[in-house]
Amino acid sequence: MGVSRLDVFYRRLLLSKLFIGGWGKPEDLKRIFEFRKIIGNREKCKALLPEDYPVYINKTEEHVDCHIHDGFFFSPLEHLVPGILPPESVKARFQFIVPKRWQKNRPVCIHLAGTGDHFFWRRRTLMARPMVKEAGMASLLLENPYYILLLSFSHLRSCLKNVSDLFVMGGALILESTVLLRWLEREGYWPLGMTGISMGGYMASLAVTNWPKPIPLIPCLSWSTASSVFTTGVLSKAVNWTELEKQYAINSVYEKEIIKLLDYCGADSFKMGPDFPKPVDSLEHLLGLSGDVSASVGETSKAGWEAQAGLDKLIGAGLEGGGTRGDQLSLHANNTLHGKKSDSSKCYRPSLHQESISFMKAVMDECTHMANFSVPVDTSLIIGVQAKEDAYIPRAGVLSLQEIWPGCEVRYLNGGHISAYLFKQNVFRRAIYDTFDRFCLKYPNLQ
């Protein structure tokens, strides 16, 4: 199956860059990776938060068919990992859209935001308000950390300044979702579920792995790991690789210390031989859309080997030499990931660009790969929705959701990421209704 031309074209229309600040402070990465080892285990998290964690409603608007409540609470991550959140994100904000008339029970679905989905209007308009009319279902829209409108316009445009910001966001959203689910339970709402589109789907999936009860989960346009999104998907073109490579070369702590903190080093995400998925950027050339996609020649790496003179022209490639070179790259990646240094005379040193990609895969898998978290309590309550030609969420070369979560269901749509988002919101809502119905049939007394 190919990838969507619309996805490739749309990406070129967006001028914003990802991770313009680089990897983030090494000490922040270390802290969040250590905390991930706790939050990735559901049993270890049972006592992290008090059952009656306070949540506040500070404003209510009356509409013809619903009440819209604005609320807030203080992110538990600030208490557990002090100072890791920016000050503007310490207060978590949400909007709660509640129908005036319930059709059956009092169901609530929590919607987490996708990339660039600032504030609430998009999810409220495309999902929450239609769900009130169609199913009498309430929606709770949680604002992502770093997406608070108090941030400067420049930060808002760039979304996430550092790679570490994505991991901090994930840790915060897991805990904040737990707070909201417990609050909704105390308020008598039932059944409860979680959904999200694109990055929101990843975050909803991570949050559900931490919930100790069966719960409906509907991840839309997301998959088993975000590592491929930023290395082989079209978003890899938006990553500020120049800054990442420079920081990786200058600061040895990334390679010498942080790598040792990583748990998940699966072959599915570090396959660097000839079968490794080709980056979607190559389509830009086929479509006549590409500008100059050649990477700049990297600096001499910190380990003393010279960076490859003719850097690979396509992001994430590094495969021109065929099987032999691919095997050498794979050997180096595996040795590096396990904290080993290979003899330069015996092992080929890949380009600085390729090393940065390998490091990106490693840190992304640590904090986003579903195999690195607890399996949801009941995987039959998971219905994922995927686009067959999604260029943003590559599925080739990584473990599938069904392999990680046996028993889950995946529904496939024709087209790509952008067309699905624009024209298939009704399909996402249908999956939500079906999953909630499945939960009610299976657990009618679990209230």
Short mmCIF file of C-alpha atoms in Angstrom, two decimals:
data_model
loop_
_atom_site.label_atom_id
_atom_site.label_comp_id
_atom_site.label_asym_id
_atom_site.label_seq_id
_atom_site.Cartn_x
_atom_site.Cartn_y
_atom_site.Cartn_z
CA MET A 1 0.00 0.00 0.00
CA GLY A 2 1.35 3.43 -0.95
CA VAL A 3 1.10 6.67 0.94
CA SER A 4 -1.23 9.58 0.42
CA ARG A 5 -0.11 12.31 -1.99
CA LEU A 6 -2.28 14.74 -0.03
CA ASP A 7 -0.34 13.96 3.16
CA VAL A 8 2.96 14.69 1.42
CA PHE A 9 1.67 17.88 -0.20
CA TYR A 10 0.00 19.18 2.97
CA ARG A 11 3.18 18.74 4.99
CA ARG A 12 5.03 21.01 2.55
CA LEU A 13 2.47 23.76 3.10
CA LEU A 14 3.28 23.94 6.82
CA LEU A 15 6.26 26.09 7.71
CA SER A 16 6.54 25.30 11.43
CA LYS A 17 9.49 23.24 12.66
CA LEU A 18 9.56 20.61 15.39
CA PHE A 19 12.11 20.53 18.22
CA ILE A 20 13.78 23.81 17.31
CA GLY A 21 15.47 23.84 20.72
CA GLY A 22 16.99 20.37 20.32
CA TRP A 23 16.82 17.35 22.61
CA GLY A 24 16.14 19.24 25.82
CA LYS A 25 18.24 19.37 28.95
CA PRO A 26 20.00 16.05 29.63
CA GLU A 27 18.94 16.22 33.28
CA ASP A 28 15.29 16.57 32.21
CA LEU A 29 15.60 13.55 29.93
CA LYS A 30 17.14 11.53 32.73
CA ARG A 31 14.38 12.47 35.17
CA ILE A 32 11.54 11.73 32.79
CA PHE A 33 13.07 8.40 31.70
CA GLU A 34 13.43 7.30 35.31
CA PHE A 35 9.84 8.34 35.97
CA ARG A 36 8.70 6.45 32.86
CA LYS A 37 9.88 3.23 34.49
CA ILE A 38 7.40 3.89 37.28
CA ILE A 39 4.49 5.13 35.22
CA GLY A 40 4.95 2.35 32.67
CA ASN A 41 4.00 -0.18 35.34
CA ARG A 42 0.37 0.05 36.39
CA GLU A 43 0.98 -1.72 39.69
CA LYS A 44 3.59 0.83 40.73
CA CYS A 45 1.20 3.72 40.11
CA LYS A 46 -1.69 2.72 42.36
CA ALA A 47 -0.58 4.87 45.26
CA LEU A 48 0.82 7.82 43.30
CA LEU A 49 -2.36 9.89 43.45
CA PRO A 50 -4.99 10.32 46.17
CA GLU A 51 -8.42 9.06 45.19
CA ASP A 52 -10.00 12.45 45.95
CA TYR A 53 -7.55 14.57 43.97
CA PRO A 54 -9.26 17.99 43.73
CA VAL A 55 -10.81 19.16 40.45
CA TYR A 56 -12.55 22.52 40.04
CA ILE A 57 -15.23 23.99 37.75
CA ASN A 58 -14.84 27.75 37.42
CA LYS A 59 -17.21 28.64 34.56
CA THR A 60 -20.37 27.26 32.93
CA GLU A 61 -22.06 28.25 29.67
CA GLU A 62 -25.63 27.30 28.77
CA HIS A 63 -26.34 26.13 25.23
CA VAL A 64 -29.50 24.79 23.60
CA ASP A 65 -28.49 21.15 23.89
CA CYS A 66 -25.68 21.11 26.44
CA HIS A 67 -23.77 22.73 29.27
CA ILE A 68 -20.14 23.64 28.66
CA HIS A 69 -18.09 23.70 31.84
CA ASP A 70 -14.57 25.11 32.06
CA GLY A 71 -12.46 23.51 34.74
CA PHE A 72 -8.94 23.07 36.03
CA PHE A 73 -6.74 21.22 38.48
CA PHE A 74 -3.04 21.14 39.23
CA SER A 75 -1.05 18.60 37.29
CA PRO A 76 0.20 15.76 39.52
CA LEU A 77 3.43 15.67 37.52
CA GLU A 78 4.50 18.90 39.19
CA HIS A 79 4.32 17.17 42.58
CA LEU A 80 6.00 13.95 41.44
CA VAL A 81 8.71 15.42 39.20
CA PRO A 82 9.01 19.03 40.46
CA GLY A 83 10.00 21.69 37.96
CA ILE A 84 9.80 19.45 34.90
CA LEU A 85 6.70 21.27 33.57
CA PRO A 86 6.82 24.86 32.31
CA PRO A 87 5.05 27.19 34.79
CA GLU A 88 2.17 27.82 32.38
CA SER A 89 1.34 24.10 32.27
CA VAL A 90 1.26 23.40 36.00
CA LYS A 91 -2.46 24.20 35.99
CA ALA A 92 -4.23 21.67 33.76
CA ARG A 93 -7.30 23.06 31.97
CA PHE A 94 -10.25 21.22 30.50
CA GLN A 95 -13.66 21.77 28.96
CA PHE A 96 -16.56 19.47 29.82
CA ILE A 97 -19.46 19.32 27.33
CA VAL A 98 -22.48 17.70 29.01
CA PRO A 99 -25.78 17.01 27.21
CA LYS A 100 -28.93 18.39 28.80
CA ARG A 101 -30.67 15.11 28.01
CA TRP A 102 -29.01 11.74 28.39
CA GLN A 103 -30.14 8.99 26.04
CA LYS A 104 -28.76 6.06 28.03
CA ASN A 105 -26.65 6.10 31.18
CA ARG A 106 -24.30 9.07 31.59
CA PRO A 107 -21.36 8.22 29.29
CA VAL A 108 -18.29 10.45 29.07
CA CYS A 109 -15.43 10.20 26.60
CA ILE A 110 -12.17 12.04 27.31
CA HIS A 111 -10.60 13.47 24.12
CA LEU A 112 -6.86 14.18 24.11
CA ALA A 113 -5.49 16.67 21.59
CA GLY A 114 -3.46 15.93 18.49
CA THR A 115 -0.41 17.83 17.26
CA GLY A 116 -1.16 21.54 16.97
CA ASP A 117 -4.69 21.14 18.38
CA HIS A 118 -4.51 24.13 20.69
CA PHE A 119 -7.38 25.06 23.01
CA PHE A 120 -10.75 23.24 22.64
CA TRP A 121 -12.67 24.57 19.63
CA ARG A 122 -11.57 21.94 17.10
CA ARG A 123 -12.44 18.91 19.22
CA ARG A 124 -15.59 20.62 20.49
CA THR A 125 -16.84 21.41 16.98
CA LEU A 126 -15.82 18.24 15.15
CA MET A 127 -16.42 15.63 17.85
CA ALA A 128 -18.00 16.75 21.12
CA ARG A 129 -21.03 18.72 19.87
CA PRO A 130 -21.97 16.07 17.27
CA MET A 131 -21.66 13.38 19.97
CA VAL A 132 -24.19 15.25 22.10
CA LYS A 133 -26.68 15.23 19.24
CA GLU A 134 -26.01 11.74 17.92
CA ALA A 135 -25.61 9.73 21.12
CA GLY A 136 -26.33 11.95 24.10
CA MET A 137 -22.71 11.43 25.12
CA ALA A 138 -20.63 13.88 27.13
CA SER A 139 -17.06 14.80 26.18
CA LEU A 140 -14.23 16.06 28.33
CA LEU A 141 -11.52 17.92 26.40
CA LEU A 142 -8.20 18.16 28.21
CA GLU A 143 -5.71 20.78 27.05
CA ASN A 144 -2.23 19.45 26.38
CA PRO A 145 0.68 20.74 28.42
CA TYR A 146 2.73 23.19 26.32
CA TYR A 147 -0.42 24.11 24.39
CA ILE A 148 -1.64 26.60 26.98
CA LEU A 149 -2.63 29.85 25.29
CA LEU A 150 -0.58 31.86 27.78
CA LEU A 151 2.54 30.72 26.00
CA SER A 152 4.14 33.11 23.57
CA PHE A 153 3.03 33.07 19.95
CA SER A 154 6.45 31.86 18.84
CA HIS A 155 6.28 28.85 21.15
CA LEU A 156 2.71 28.18 20.11
CA ARG A 157 3.68 28.10 16.45
CA SER A 158 6.57 25.74 17.05
CA CYS A 159 4.43 23.44 19.23
CA LEU A 160 7.09 21.47 21.06
CA LYS A 161 10.43 23.21 21.42
CA ASN A 162 12.41 20.20 22.65
CA VAL A 163 12.20 16.46 22.13
CA SER A 164 11.98 16.12 25.91
CA ASP A 165 8.80 18.24 25.87
CA LEU A 166 6.93 15.41 24.14
CA PHE A 167 7.87 12.99 26.92
CA VAL A 168 6.98 15.44 29.65
CA MET A 169 3.65 15.97 27.91
CA GLY A 170 3.02 12.23 27.85
CA GLY A 171 3.81 11.76 31.53
CA ALA A 172 1.60 14.69 32.47
CA LEU A 173 -1.32 13.48 30.36
CA ILE A 174 -1.20 9.97 31.83
CA LEU A 175 -1.48 11.34 35.34
CA GLU A 176 -3.99 14.06 34.44
CA SER A 177 -6.22 11.51 32.69
CA THR A 178 -6.20 9.40 35.85
CA VAL A 179 -7.26 12.43 37.90
CA LEU A 180 -10.15 13.14 35.51
CA LEU A 181 -11.32 9.52 35.30
CA ARG A 182 -11.44 9.29 39.10
CA TRP A 183 -13.27 12.62 39.32
CA LEU A 184 -15.85 11.51 36.74
CA GLU A 185 -16.38 8.29 38.69
CA ARG A 186 -16.96 10.24 41.89
CA GLU A 187 -19.47 12.45 40.07
CA GLY A 188 -21.47 9.39 38.99
CA TYR A 189 -20.72 9.34 35.26
CA TRP A 190 -20.65 5.94 33.52
CA PRO A 191 -19.31 4.45 31.33
CA LEU A 192 -16.03 6.30 30.83
CA GLY A 193 -13.67 6.02 27.87
CA MET A 194 -10.78 7.71 26.10
CA THR A 195 -10.01 8.72 22.54
CA GLY A 196 -7.75 10.96 20.52
CA ILE A 197 -6.66 11.60 16.96
CA SER A 198 -3.04 11.34 15.80
CA MET A 199 -0.83 12.31 18.75
CA GLY A 200 -3.99 12.42 20.86
CA GLY A 201 -4.52 8.75 20.06
CA TYR A 202 -1.02 7.90 21.28
CA MET A 203 -1.54 9.84 24.48
CA ALA A 204 -4.96 8.28 25.11
CA SER A 205 -3.44 4.84 24.61
CA LEU A 206 -0.66 5.58 27.10
CA ALA A 207 -3.20 6.88 29.62
CA VAL A 208 -5.35 3.75 29.36
CA THR A 209 -2.36 1.47 30.01
CA ASN A 210 -2.22 3.08 33.46
CA TRP A 211 -5.94 2.70 34.30
CA PRO A 212 -6.60 -0.30 36.58
CA LYS A 213 -10.06 -1.16 35.20
CA PRO A 214 -11.60 -2.16 31.87
CA ILE A 215 -12.16 0.97 29.80
CA PRO A 216 -13.12 1.78 26.19
CA LEU A 217 -10.20 3.12 24.14
CA ILE A 218 -10.49 4.49 20.60
CA PRO A 219 -7.10 5.61 19.23
CA CYS A 220 -7.57 7.19 15.79
CA LEU A 221 -4.76 7.66 13.28
CA SER A 222 -2.10 6.52 15.74
CA TRP A 223 -0.15 3.29 16.06
CA SER A 224 2.17 1.37 18.37
CA THR A 225 5.04 3.87 18.61
CA ALA A 226 5.82 7.46 17.70
CA SER A 227 9.43 6.70 16.74
CA SER A 228 8.60 6.12 13.08
CA VAL A 229 6.53 9.33 12.98
CA PHE A 230 9.59 11.50 13.50
CA THR A 231 12.12 9.44 11.55
CA THR A 232 10.41 7.96 8.48
CA GLY A 233 7.01 9.72 8.28
CA VAL A 234 6.46 13.05 6.58
CA LEU A 235 6.84 14.84 9.91
CA SER A 236 10.50 13.81 9.91
CA LYS A 237 10.92 16.57 7.34
CA ALA A 238 9.77 19.12 9.92
CA VAL A 239 12.29 18.02 12.56
CA ASN A 240 15.21 20.39 13.14
CA TRP A 241 17.86 17.74 12.52
CA THR A 242 20.64 20.33 12.22
CA GLU A 243 20.25 21.39 15.85
CA LEU A 244 19.74 17.83 17.07
CA GLU A 245 22.88 16.61 15.32
CA LYS A 246 24.93 19.49 16.68
CA GLN A 247 23.82 18.87 20.26
CA TYR A 248 24.33 15.11 19.95
CA ALA A 249 27.89 15.66 18.70
CA ILE A 250 28.86 18.27 21.28
CA ASN A 251 27.34 16.76 24.42
CA SER A 252 28.53 13.20 25.07
CA VAL A 253 25.97 12.69 27.85
CA TYR A 254 23.33 11.69 25.30
CA GLU A 255 25.35 8.72 24.06
CA LYS A 256 27.29 7.84 27.18
CA GLU A 257 24.65 8.20 29.89
CA ILE A 258 21.11 8.58 28.57
CA ILE A 259 21.26 5.50 26.33
CA LYS A 260 21.83 3.40 29.46
CA LEU A 261 18.47 4.53 30.87
CA LEU A 262 16.46 3.14 27.98
CA ASP A 263 14.52 -0.07 28.49
CA TYR A 264 12.97 -0.80 25.12
CA CYS A 265 15.43 -1.48 22.30
CA GLY A 266 13.24 -3.59 20.05
CA ALA A 267 14.53 -4.71 16.69
CA ASP A 268 11.30 -3.51 15.11
CA SER A 269 12.28 0.11 15.66
CA PHE A 270 16.00 -0.18 15.02
CA LYS A 271 16.01 -2.24 11.85
CA MET A 272 18.56 -0.39 9.75
CA GLY A 273 19.22 -2.93 7.02
CA PRO A 274 17.87 -2.84 3.45
CA ASP A 275 14.35 -3.73 4.63
CA PHE A 276 14.10 -0.68 6.87
CA PRO A 277 11.09 1.42 5.79
CA LYS A 278 12.04 4.11 3.32
CA PRO A 279 11.28 7.66 4.41
CA VAL A 280 8.18 9.22 2.95
CA ASP A 281 10.30 12.18 1.86
CA SER A 282 11.28 10.13 -1.18
CA LEU A 283 7.73 10.60 -2.46
CA GLU A 284 8.28 14.32 -2.66
CA HIS A 285 10.80 13.71 -5.41
CA LEU A 286 8.45 11.32 -7.20
CA LEU A 287 5.67 13.87 -7.03
CA GLY A 288 7.91 16.69 -8.20
CA LEU A 289 7.46 18.43 -4.86
CA SER A 290 10.92 18.25 -3.40
CA GLY A 291 13.31 21.04 -2.86
CA ASP A 292 16.81 20.34 -1.70
CA VAL A 293 16.40 17.41 0.67
CA SER A 294 20.07 16.56 0.95
CA ALA A 295 21.40 16.66 4.48
CA SER A 296 24.36 18.80 5.35
CA VAL A 297 27.64 17.06 5.97
CA GLY A 298 27.85 16.27 9.66
CA GLU A 299 30.59 17.35 11.98
CA THR A 300 33.20 14.96 13.27
CA SER A 301 31.50 12.92 15.99
CA LYS A 302 32.49 13.04 19.60
CA ALA A 303 33.83 9.48 19.58
CA GLY A 304 36.65 10.46 17.25
CA TRP A 305 35.46 8.90 14.00
CA GLU A 306 34.85 11.16 11.03
CA ALA A 307 31.24 11.58 10.00
CA GLN A 308 30.41 10.12 6.62
CA ALA A 309 31.48 12.50 3.84
CA GLY A 310 28.52 12.07 1.51
CA LEU A 311 25.54 12.13 3.85
CA ASP A 312 22.43 10.28 2.75
CA LYS A 313 20.11 12.53 0.82
CA LEU A 314 16.88 11.23 2.28
CA ILE A 315 16.02 11.56 5.95
CA GLY A 316 16.35 8.21 7.67
CA ALA A 317 17.92 6.49 4.65
CA GLY A 318 21.58 5.51 5.10
CA LEU A 319 21.01 2.40 3.00
CA GLU A 320 22.74 3.10 -0.31
CA GLY A 321 25.35 0.44 0.22
CA GLY A 322 22.93 -2.51 0.31
CA GLY A 323 23.01 -5.48 2.63
CA THR A 324 26.62 -5.32 3.81
CA ARG A 325 26.48 -1.70 4.83
CA GLY A 326 23.04 -2.19 6.33
CA ASP A 327 24.34 -5.02 8.47
CA GLN A 328 27.20 -2.84 9.68
CA LEU A 329 24.82 -0.02 10.58
CA SER A 330 22.54 -2.43 12.39
CA LEU A 331 25.47 -3.84 14.36
CA HIS A 332 26.57 -0.36 15.40
CA ALA A 333 23.02 0.62 16.41
CA ASN A 334 22.58 -2.48 18.55
CA ASN A 335 25.96 -2.01 20.24
CA THR A 336 25.26 1.66 20.91
CA LEU A 337 21.82 0.97 22.32
CA HIS A 338 23.24 -1.48 24.80
CA GLY A 339 25.90 0.96 25.94
CA LYS A 340 28.77 -0.75 24.10
CA LYS A 341 31.46 0.89 22.03
CA SER A 342 32.65 -0.92 18.93
CA ASP A 343 36.21 -0.86 17.71
CA SER A 344 36.41 1.71 14.91
CA SER A 345 38.61 -0.60 12.88
CA LYS A 346 36.01 -3.37 13.05
CA CYS A 347 32.73 -1.53 12.79
CA TYR A 348 31.66 1.20 10.37
CA ARG A 349 30.71 4.46 12.07
CA PRO A 350 27.51 5.78 10.50
CA SER A 351 26.97 9.45 9.77
CA LEU A 352 26.18 11.86 12.56
CA HIS A 353 22.79 12.28 10.94
CA GLN A 354 22.14 8.54 11.10
CA GLU A 355 23.31 8.40 14.70
CA SER A 356 20.87 11.17 15.59
CA ILE A 357 18.06 9.24 13.93
CA SER A 358 18.99 6.11 15.89
CA PHE A 359 19.04 8.08 19.12
CA MET A 360 15.66 9.63 18.24
CA LYS A 361 14.23 6.13 17.71
CA ALA A 362 15.62 5.02 21.05
CA VAL A 363 14.24 7.88 23.12
CA MET A 364 10.91 7.90 21.29
CA ASP A 365 10.42 4.19 21.88
CA GLU A 366 11.32 4.58 25.54
CA CYS A 367 8.41 6.92 26.15
CA THR A 368 5.87 6.10 23.42
CA HIS A 369 6.19 2.42 22.45
CA MET A 370 3.13 0.60 23.78
CA ALA A 371 5.23 -2.50 24.46
CA ASN A 372 7.04 -0.45 27.10
CA PHE A 373 3.85 0.02 29.14
CA SER A 374 1.33 -2.23 30.86
CA VAL A 375 -1.24 -3.93 28.65
CA PRO A 376 -4.74 -2.43 29.11
CA VAL A 377 -6.95 -4.51 31.40
CA ASP A 378 -9.32 -5.60 28.60
CA THR A 379 -7.97 -5.25 25.07
CA SER A 380 -11.32 -6.26 23.54
CA LEU A 381 -12.49 -2.76 24.47
CA ILE A 382 -10.00 -1.17 22.07
CA ILE A 383 -11.05 -0.17 18.56
CA GLY A 384 -8.36 1.65 16.60
CA VAL A 385 -9.08 3.47 13.35
CA GLN A 386 -6.30 3.68 10.77
CA ALA A 387 -5.86 5.24 7.32
CA LYS A 388 -4.44 2.76 4.82
CA GLU A 389 -2.23 5.34 3.09
CA ASP A 390 -1.18 7.33 6.18
CA ALA A 391 2.12 9.09 5.49
CA TYR A 392 2.27 10.63 8.98
CA ILE A 393 1.98 7.37 10.95
CA PRO A 394 4.15 4.72 9.24
CA ARG A 395 3.22 1.17 10.22
CA ALA A 396 5.86 -0.73 8.25
CA GLY A 397 8.73 -2.16 10.25
CA VAL A 398 7.19 -1.73 13.71
CA LEU A 399 5.09 -4.02 15.88
CA SER A 400 1.36 -3.77 15.23
CA LEU A 401 -1.19 -2.92 17.89
CA GLN A 402 -2.64 -6.41 17.53
CA GLU A 403 0.74 -7.96 18.36
CA ILE A 404 1.18 -5.82 21.46
CA TRP A 405 -2.47 -5.89 22.53
CA PRO A 406 -3.95 -9.23 21.38
CA GLY A 407 -7.72 -8.99 21.13
CA CYS A 408 -7.95 -5.36 20.04
CA GLU A 409 -9.73 -4.38 16.82
CA VAL A 410 -8.35 -2.15 14.07
CA ARG A 411 -10.56 -0.61 11.39
CA TYR A 412 -9.00 0.69 8.18
CA LEU A 413 -10.07 3.64 6.06
CA ASN A 414 -9.11 4.36 2.48
CA GLY A 415 -6.92 7.41 2.01
CA GLY A 416 -4.34 9.15 4.16
CA HIS A 417 -3.96 11.00 7.43
CA ILE A 418 -5.22 14.40 6.27
CA SER A 419 -8.21 13.16 4.28
CA ALA A 420 -9.26 10.93 7.19
CA TYR A 421 -9.05 13.82 9.63
CA LEU A 422 -10.99 16.16 7.36
CA PHE A 423 -13.71 13.81 6.13
CA LYS A 424 -13.95 10.78 8.45
CA GLN A 425 -14.75 12.25 11.86
CA ASN A 426 -18.08 10.41 11.68
CA VAL A 427 -16.18 7.12 11.41
CA PHE A 428 -14.20 7.99 14.53
CA ARG A 429 -17.43 8.74 16.37
CA ARG A 430 -18.99 5.48 15.18
CA ALA A 431 -16.01 3.59 16.62
CA ILE A 432 -16.50 5.41 19.94
CA TYR A 433 -20.18 4.45 20.11
CA ASP A 434 -19.41 0.83 19.19
CA THR A 435 -16.72 0.54 21.84
CA PHE A 436 -18.92 2.04 24.55
CA ASP A 437 -21.76 -0.33 23.56
CA ARG A 438 -19.35 -3.25 23.75
CA PHE A 439 -18.30 -2.18 27.24
CA CYS A 440 -21.92 -1.89 28.45
CA LEU A 441 -22.74 -5.37 27.17
CA LYS A 442 -19.67 -6.91 28.75
CA TYR A 443 -19.63 -5.00 32.06
CA PRO A 444 -23.20 -3.92 32.79
CA ASN A 445 -22.60 -3.90 36.55
CA LEU A 446 -19.12 -2.37 36.61
CA GLN A 447 -20.04 1.03 38.04
#
